[in-house]
């Protein structure tokens, strides 16, 4: 994966730049030792690595503003970093950049249960947002599989979703406002807890912008009352295509479960070994959860199982109690780490119309044979957010390159059937060179002009999202 050639002039000024940063922050908040910065050389797309020139770990919006102002004056690229869980290389450094990590910015600043919002610093982890409000009977809906570790900053950058976002929406549907620091240090307050702001939807532009427009230091998030109850059901099928057809029929029938998750045989096996969830032995498995009162749950599950019956399921298993329900979700949310125990893999993130699930699953199986690499499927089936896991051997010459070509063809297929390149992982560097598959040149130019407004020097995460050939003149200006 190509990255820009480091700027020798910036590297030559490293001593001065680091000294200016040390004058702004506590001694332990600036890291420039060659061994210590290796901690930040990659994110969860670990096939690509490059140690940064330095890393800074501010604790306040004021410190972030001061750091960005120095980097703006010095012409130093800045790569924002939450928890480093990006699967698209969104936080991959360059050798001449400063990593700006928000992990130490993790406080709850305000919780308003009457108006149903919480304001947090952006380094707070996703799951701990719910942890902060659950004693009052509330929760934060977006729940990526990495929610134990991923930061709200990264969730906003990539517009993260999760298993339960079929009903509750992704980050943008639950984000009310942000504090954004621009590259020159200007602090902007965008949105807020009370109502939709008038004028341009700047908050909608910031959410999903992958650290290209500014650094989010605080976020106001919508919180919701916990449902009265919830119950998952496991429905097994004889093939991936049949399971995909069942999902399409459930959505077509107007039934709205809180989650519909898909796992194929490979993932069923490794996740069952990990969580002992009681998954059935089958080719494809749907985890469908509904919520409400006991009567509502029973009615919804009756409708869903009736639809599934038309597809000849090989197993239908309702969770017997809360403990089994927790094991079912533990297995699903552990899928990425569980598959990592048996192989190197690359996780994709295309999104497709639900009606195209059977066709796309069949083609992925055919591509697996064509490229000679195994693939496991686990994804948010209810909203068509695909996560094929392509297995390869990092120690075998050529395997990574074959994996990349395979992945590119899968993502092209997603666009071909009316979907898009990403649902929640972002473009980063992984899909950067595929942007022309989804967008015409004039569409990309319109996006570049938005970045021009927020970051005219092109210093924030400048090597991400857009093909390098398209942005070379802007980055060199």
XYZ file of C-alpha atoms in Angstrom:
477
model
C 0.000 0.000 0.000
C 1.652 3.218 -1.158
C 2.096 6.133 1.233
C 3.543 9.609 0.591
C 7.326 10.015 0.752
C 8.207 11.591 4.134
C 9.120 15.270 4.014
C 12.854 15.486 4.738
C 12.547 19.129 5.799
C 10.065 18.201 8.541
C 12.261 15.353 9.771
C 15.239 17.715 9.883
C 13.244 20.003 12.217
C 12.132 17.187 14.531
C 14.113 18.495 17.509
C 12.532 21.940 17.306
C 9.033 20.590 16.712
C 9.217 18.179 19.654
C 10.627 20.919 21.883
C 7.662 23.164 21.043
C 5.248 20.323 21.822
C 6.994 19.587 25.136
C 6.557 23.231 26.114
C 2.791 22.777 25.829
C 2.179 19.396 27.477
C 3.238 17.441 30.566
C 6.471 15.479 30.184
C 4.699 12.117 29.817
C 2.399 13.409 27.053
C 5.016 13.741 24.298
C 6.684 10.598 22.925
C 9.503 10.738 20.389
C 11.862 7.924 21.365
C 12.343 5.618 18.362
C 11.447 2.498 20.351
C 8.440 4.012 22.121
C 6.747 5.460 19.016
C 6.570 1.943 17.543
C 3.498 1.471 19.722
C 1.743 3.789 17.265
C 3.128 2.343 14.022
C -0.191 0.776 12.976
C -3.801 0.313 13.924
C -5.871 -2.878 13.603
C -4.988 -3.090 9.892
C -1.639 -4.389 11.080
C -0.373 -5.553 7.679
C 0.921 -1.995 7.155
C 3.255 -0.258 9.601
C 5.234 2.965 9.875
C 6.452 4.564 13.121
C 5.484 8.258 13.400
C 7.924 11.082 14.069
C 6.269 11.652 17.455
C 3.055 11.037 19.387
C 1.214 13.366 21.753
C -1.406 12.451 24.357
C -3.323 15.573 25.419
C -5.950 15.586 28.158
C -8.044 18.653 27.291
C -9.497 20.494 24.322
C -7.171 23.410 25.090
C -4.126 21.127 24.846
C -5.372 19.673 21.547
C -5.828 23.196 20.208
C -2.314 24.208 21.243
C -0.759 21.087 19.680
C -2.583 21.554 16.394
C -1.600 25.214 16.263
C 2.097 24.287 16.528
C 1.800 21.581 13.888
C -0.077 23.989 11.606
C 2.661 26.605 11.981
C 5.368 23.986 11.362
C 3.539 22.356 8.435
C 3.534 18.951 10.163
C 0.923 16.343 9.197
C -1.249 15.137 12.106
C -2.920 11.732 12.301
C -5.726 11.639 14.928
C -5.996 8.358 16.851
C -8.654 7.038 19.193
C -7.964 3.522 20.473
C -6.224 2.280 17.327
C -8.930 -0.274 16.468
C -9.436 0.937 12.880
C -9.618 -1.962 10.432
C -9.119 0.320 7.413
C -5.790 1.911 8.335
C -7.438 5.151 9.391
C -4.750 5.839 12.007
C -1.725 4.573 10.021
C 1.090 7.120 10.493
C 3.664 8.489 8.093
C 7.277 8.913 9.193
C 6.973 12.719 9.221
C 3.687 12.962 11.140
C 2.598 13.534 14.714
C 0.074 11.060 16.097
C -2.506 12.885 18.224
C -4.058 10.313 20.547
C -7.152 11.134 22.594
C -7.061 8.035 24.830
C -6.412 10.095 27.963
C -9.475 12.240 27.269
C -12.030 9.825 28.727
C -14.180 11.743 31.213
C -17.970 11.928 31.414
C -18.648 15.671 31.407
C -22.436 15.741 31.765
C -25.338 13.308 31.986
C -28.886 14.605 31.531
C -31.379 11.782 31.932
C -34.468 13.978 31.610
C -33.336 15.152 28.178
C -31.657 11.848 27.340
C -28.109 12.830 26.481
C -24.605 12.391 27.812
C -21.552 14.523 27.019
C -18.176 12.780 27.082
C -14.604 13.370 26.077
C -13.946 11.581 22.813
C -11.344 9.155 24.114
C -13.948 7.366 26.229
C -14.578 3.825 25.063
C -17.905 2.923 23.486
C -18.985 0.358 26.074
C -18.068 2.601 28.987
C -20.601 5.193 27.800
C -23.354 2.710 28.562
C -21.477 1.802 31.728
C -21.756 5.393 32.894
C -25.547 5.608 32.474
C -26.902 2.072 32.905
C -27.480 2.461 36.654
C -30.135 5.033 35.725
C -31.749 2.646 33.240
C -30.196 4.023 30.034
C -27.826 2.810 27.324
C -25.925 4.081 24.282
C -27.146 2.217 21.215
C -24.256 1.900 18.680
C -22.327 -1.242 19.629
C -19.406 -2.145 17.338
C -17.845 -5.540 17.964
C -14.787 -3.714 19.312
C -16.929 -1.696 21.744
C -14.889 -2.808 24.750
C -11.853 -1.017 23.287
C -12.894 1.409 20.532
C -13.153 5.114 21.344
C -16.037 7.457 20.644
C -13.597 9.564 18.593
C -13.052 6.678 16.189
C -16.770 5.826 16.158
C -17.506 9.376 15.013
C -14.656 9.354 12.500
C -15.902 6.171 10.822
C -19.643 6.478 11.588
C -19.516 3.111 13.347
C -22.529 0.845 13.652
C -22.876 -2.507 15.368
C -25.138 -5.473 15.834
C -28.074 -3.549 17.306
C -28.056 -0.659 14.839
C -30.713 -2.209 12.605
C -33.291 -0.667 14.942
C -31.391 2.194 16.564
C -29.203 3.466 13.746
C -25.459 4.038 13.506
C -23.344 6.743 15.142
C -24.735 9.602 13.040
C -28.260 8.766 14.254
C -27.128 8.985 17.882
C -24.702 11.918 17.719
C -26.119 15.277 18.813
C -23.082 17.538 18.907
C -19.287 17.722 18.980
C -16.453 19.973 19.995
C -14.160 20.048 16.958
C -10.649 21.509 16.868
C -9.517 22.587 13.419
C -5.948 22.224 12.192
C -5.080 25.852 13.018
C -6.283 25.376 16.606
C -9.711 26.981 16.178
C -12.300 25.361 18.455
C -15.810 24.897 17.044
C -18.972 23.860 18.889
C -21.208 22.033 16.420
C -24.748 20.882 17.188
C -25.982 20.328 20.717
C -28.452 18.364 22.796
C -31.639 20.316 22.259
C -32.731 20.093 18.614
C -31.484 20.018 15.058
C -29.353 23.085 14.436
C -30.422 25.478 11.700
C -28.416 26.049 8.562
C -25.967 23.609 7.025
C -25.731 20.129 8.520
C -22.088 20.495 9.572
C -22.452 17.737 12.161
C -23.457 15.333 9.390
C -20.319 16.309 7.472
C -18.047 15.757 10.479
C -19.477 12.337 11.357
C -17.756 9.872 9.067
C -15.051 12.308 7.910
C -12.221 10.043 9.138
C -10.174 12.740 10.883
C -9.917 14.777 7.691
C -11.647 17.921 8.939
C -10.644 18.319 12.579
C -10.092 16.526 15.876
C -13.237 15.740 17.887
C -12.489 16.237 21.579
C -15.992 16.079 23.078
C -19.243 14.483 21.948
C -22.867 14.850 22.980
C -24.577 11.487 22.537
C -28.206 10.408 22.594
C -28.972 7.846 25.295
C -32.081 5.671 25.404
C -34.071 3.905 28.125
C -33.238 0.224 28.385
C -35.893 -2.005 26.792
C -38.164 -3.995 29.067
C -36.662 -7.232 27.812
C -34.830 -8.812 24.890
C -34.412 -12.331 23.547
C -32.221 -13.725 20.740
C -33.117 -16.728 18.602
C -30.663 -18.841 16.582
C -31.896 -20.031 13.172
C -29.645 -22.378 11.208
C -29.770 -23.037 7.456
C -28.291 -25.450 4.945
C -26.549 -22.737 2.884
C -25.423 -19.117 2.989
C -27.725 -18.214 0.120
C -30.821 -19.568 1.873
C -29.965 -17.666 5.050
C -29.544 -14.497 2.986
C -32.927 -15.042 1.342
C -34.529 -15.433 4.777
C -33.077 -12.095 5.895
C -34.488 -10.399 2.794
C -37.933 -11.883 3.472
C -37.912 -10.752 7.130
C -37.111 -7.171 6.138
C -39.643 -7.300 3.280
C -42.346 -8.385 5.725
C -41.914 -5.168 7.715
C -40.670 -6.893 10.857
C -37.983 -4.847 12.618
C -35.868 -6.910 14.997
C -33.275 -5.055 17.025
C -30.554 -7.152 15.321
C -30.068 -9.720 12.551
C -26.536 -11.118 12.479
C -25.110 -13.699 10.056
C -22.330 -16.255 10.537
C -21.215 -19.001 8.148
C -19.873 -22.416 9.115
C -16.289 -21.274 9.602
C -17.303 -18.502 12.000
C -19.892 -20.674 13.761
C -17.163 -23.178 14.566
C -14.510 -20.777 15.841
C -16.996 -18.656 17.815
C -18.585 -21.715 19.424
C -15.152 -22.931 20.496
C -14.546 -19.514 22.057
C -17.882 -18.790 23.758
C -19.666 -22.162 24.144
C -22.854 -20.365 23.108
C -24.755 -23.408 21.904
C -24.638 -22.524 18.201
C -26.133 -25.305 16.037
C -24.040 -27.321 13.569
C -25.083 -25.828 10.226
C -23.782 -24.046 7.134
C -25.208 -20.619 7.996
C -26.632 -19.106 11.158
C -28.795 -16.070 11.841
C -28.830 -14.484 15.299
C -32.064 -12.510 15.496
C -32.943 -10.496 18.583
C -36.222 -8.784 19.393
C -37.132 -6.694 22.412
C -40.100 -5.400 24.377
C -42.486 -7.004 26.839
C -42.731 -10.792 26.988
C -45.908 -10.658 24.904
C -44.292 -8.425 22.288
C -41.228 -10.664 22.121
C -43.355 -13.780 21.707
C -45.407 -12.158 18.925
C -42.360 -10.927 17.002
C -40.505 -14.221 17.300
C -43.596 -16.096 16.101
C -43.671 -13.948 12.951
C -39.940 -14.360 12.359
C -39.921 -18.131 12.842
C -42.922 -18.438 10.520
C -41.003 -16.592 7.804
C -37.916 -18.703 8.478
C -39.984 -21.892 8.207
C -40.509 -21.164 4.508
C -36.744 -21.593 4.040
C -36.510 -25.028 5.727
C -34.264 -24.144 8.675
C -32.192 -26.954 10.138
C -32.383 -25.493 13.653
C -34.413 -22.924 15.603
C -33.158 -22.274 19.141
C -34.456 -19.549 21.446
C -32.234 -18.366 24.285
C -33.510 -20.008 27.466
C -32.251 -17.361 29.860
C -30.123 -14.235 30.132
C -26.938 -16.232 30.646
C -27.361 -18.027 27.317
C -28.263 -14.749 25.608
C -24.993 -13.252 26.878
C -23.026 -16.241 25.542
C -24.716 -15.919 22.147
C -23.633 -12.281 21.875
C -20.196 -12.968 23.343
C -19.580 -15.414 20.508
C -20.736 -12.974 17.839
C -18.805 -10.001 19.212
C -15.674 -12.127 19.575
C -15.734 -13.245 15.940
C -12.792 -11.142 14.729
C -10.514 -12.133 17.593
C -11.631 -15.771 17.420
C -10.784 -16.098 13.712
C -7.425 -14.457 14.441
C -6.514 -17.515 16.512
C -6.484 -19.719 13.420
C -5.193 -17.476 10.620
C -4.064 -14.061 9.444
C -7.041 -12.331 7.854
C -8.271 -9.135 6.249
C -11.715 -7.870 7.257
C -13.792 -6.096 4.610
C -16.692 -3.721 5.115
C -18.900 -3.319 2.039
C -22.613 -2.602 2.305
C -25.282 -3.927 -0.064
C -29.071 -3.925 -0.470
C -30.504 -6.719 1.675
C -32.225 -8.162 -1.406
C -28.778 -8.808 -2.931
C -27.514 -10.956 -0.035
C -28.049 -14.359 -1.719
C -26.283 -13.275 -4.934
C -23.361 -11.597 -3.154
C -22.807 -14.517 -0.785
C -22.780 -16.918 -3.732
C -20.275 -14.764 -5.647
C -17.989 -14.450 -2.608
C -17.929 -18.246 -2.423
C -17.048 -18.454 -6.107
C -14.323 -15.818 -5.715
C -12.849 -17.785 -2.820
C -12.242 -20.671 -5.236
C -10.951 -18.359 -7.963
C -8.370 -16.676 -5.698
C -7.496 -19.800 -3.719
C -8.107 -18.175 -0.334
C -10.673 -19.216 2.256
C -13.229 -16.657 3.380
C -15.462 -16.533 6.406
C -18.619 -14.410 6.539
C -19.920 -12.642 9.632
C -21.918 -9.450 9.307
C -24.860 -7.230 10.173
C -27.338 -8.887 7.847
C -30.294 -6.677 8.702
C -28.750 -3.597 7.086
C -26.574 -5.416 4.551
C -23.254 -4.439 6.167
C -20.944 -7.208 4.941
C -17.769 -8.245 6.800
C -16.082 -10.999 4.760
C -12.908 -12.217 6.481
C -10.349 -13.300 3.883
C -7.785 -15.713 5.322
C -4.172 -15.589 4.164
C -0.659 -16.428 5.354
C 1.354 -13.288 6.120
C 4.560 -15.346 5.917
C 3.814 -16.686 2.428
C 5.152 -14.431 -0.360
C 2.353 -13.051 -2.515
C -0.484 -14.080 -0.201
C -1.172 -10.560 1.082
C -1.265 -9.191 -2.456
C -3.677 -11.945 -3.530
C -5.816 -11.150 -0.499
C -5.888 -7.472 -1.474
C -6.990 -8.288 -5.029
C -9.696 -10.617 -3.711
C -10.909 -7.918 -1.317
C -11.004 -5.310 -4.060
C -13.203 -7.548 -6.210
C -15.608 -8.113 -3.308
C -15.922 -4.369 -2.733
C -16.436 -3.731 -6.443
C -19.221 -6.320 -6.321
C -20.871 -4.441 -3.449
C -20.926 -1.233 -5.505
C -22.082 -3.122 -8.609
C -25.250 -4.375 -6.872
C -26.136 -0.903 -5.624
C -24.208 -0.783 -2.361
C -21.121 1.121 -1.235
C -17.491 0.617 -0.236
C -17.949 0.973 3.501
C -20.626 0.691 6.132
C -18.762 1.474 9.351
C -15.016 0.810 9.067
C -14.303 3.781 6.822
C -12.149 4.126 3.720
C -8.777 4.812 5.355
C -6.007 3.457 3.171
C -7.682 0.077 2.612
C -10.316 1.343 0.146
C -8.630 4.623 -0.849
C -7.764 3.472 -4.366
C -11.280 2.134 -4.939
C -13.014 5.473 -4.456
C -13.204 5.870 -8.241
C -15.323 2.706 -8.402
C -18.105 4.370 -6.424
C -17.606 8.067 -7.217
C -17.213 9.982 -10.479
C -14.283 12.446 -10.651
C -16.603 15.406 -10.101
C -18.061 13.725 -6.986
C -14.582 13.234 -5.539
C -13.688 16.852 -6.367
C -16.729 18.036 -4.411
C -15.516 16.070 -1.377
C -11.996 17.461 -1.752
C -13.377 21.000 -1.719
C -15.030 20.343 1.636
C -11.647 19.339 3.045
C -10.107 22.448 1.473
C -12.450 24.572 3.591
C -11.712 22.858 6.908
C -8.027 22.034 6.311
C -6.585 24.254 3.545
C -3.011 23.083 4.158
C -4.050 19.411 3.913
C -2.266 18.432 7.130
C -4.963 16.338 8.847
C -4.741 12.644 7.942
C -3.742 13.700 4.408
C -2.900 10.263 2.966
C -6.282 8.699 3.681
C -9.659 8.317 1.943
C -8.747 9.772 -1.486
C -6.351 8.280 -4.087
C -2.889 9.796 -3.647
C -2.648 10.733 -7.329
C -5.827 12.813 -6.999
C -4.621 14.702 -3.887
C -0.912 15.108 -4.709
C -1.175 18.778 -5.755
C -3.199 19.702 -2.678
C -0.832 17.888 -0.301
C 2.186 19.563 -1.904
C 0.749 23.097 -1.788
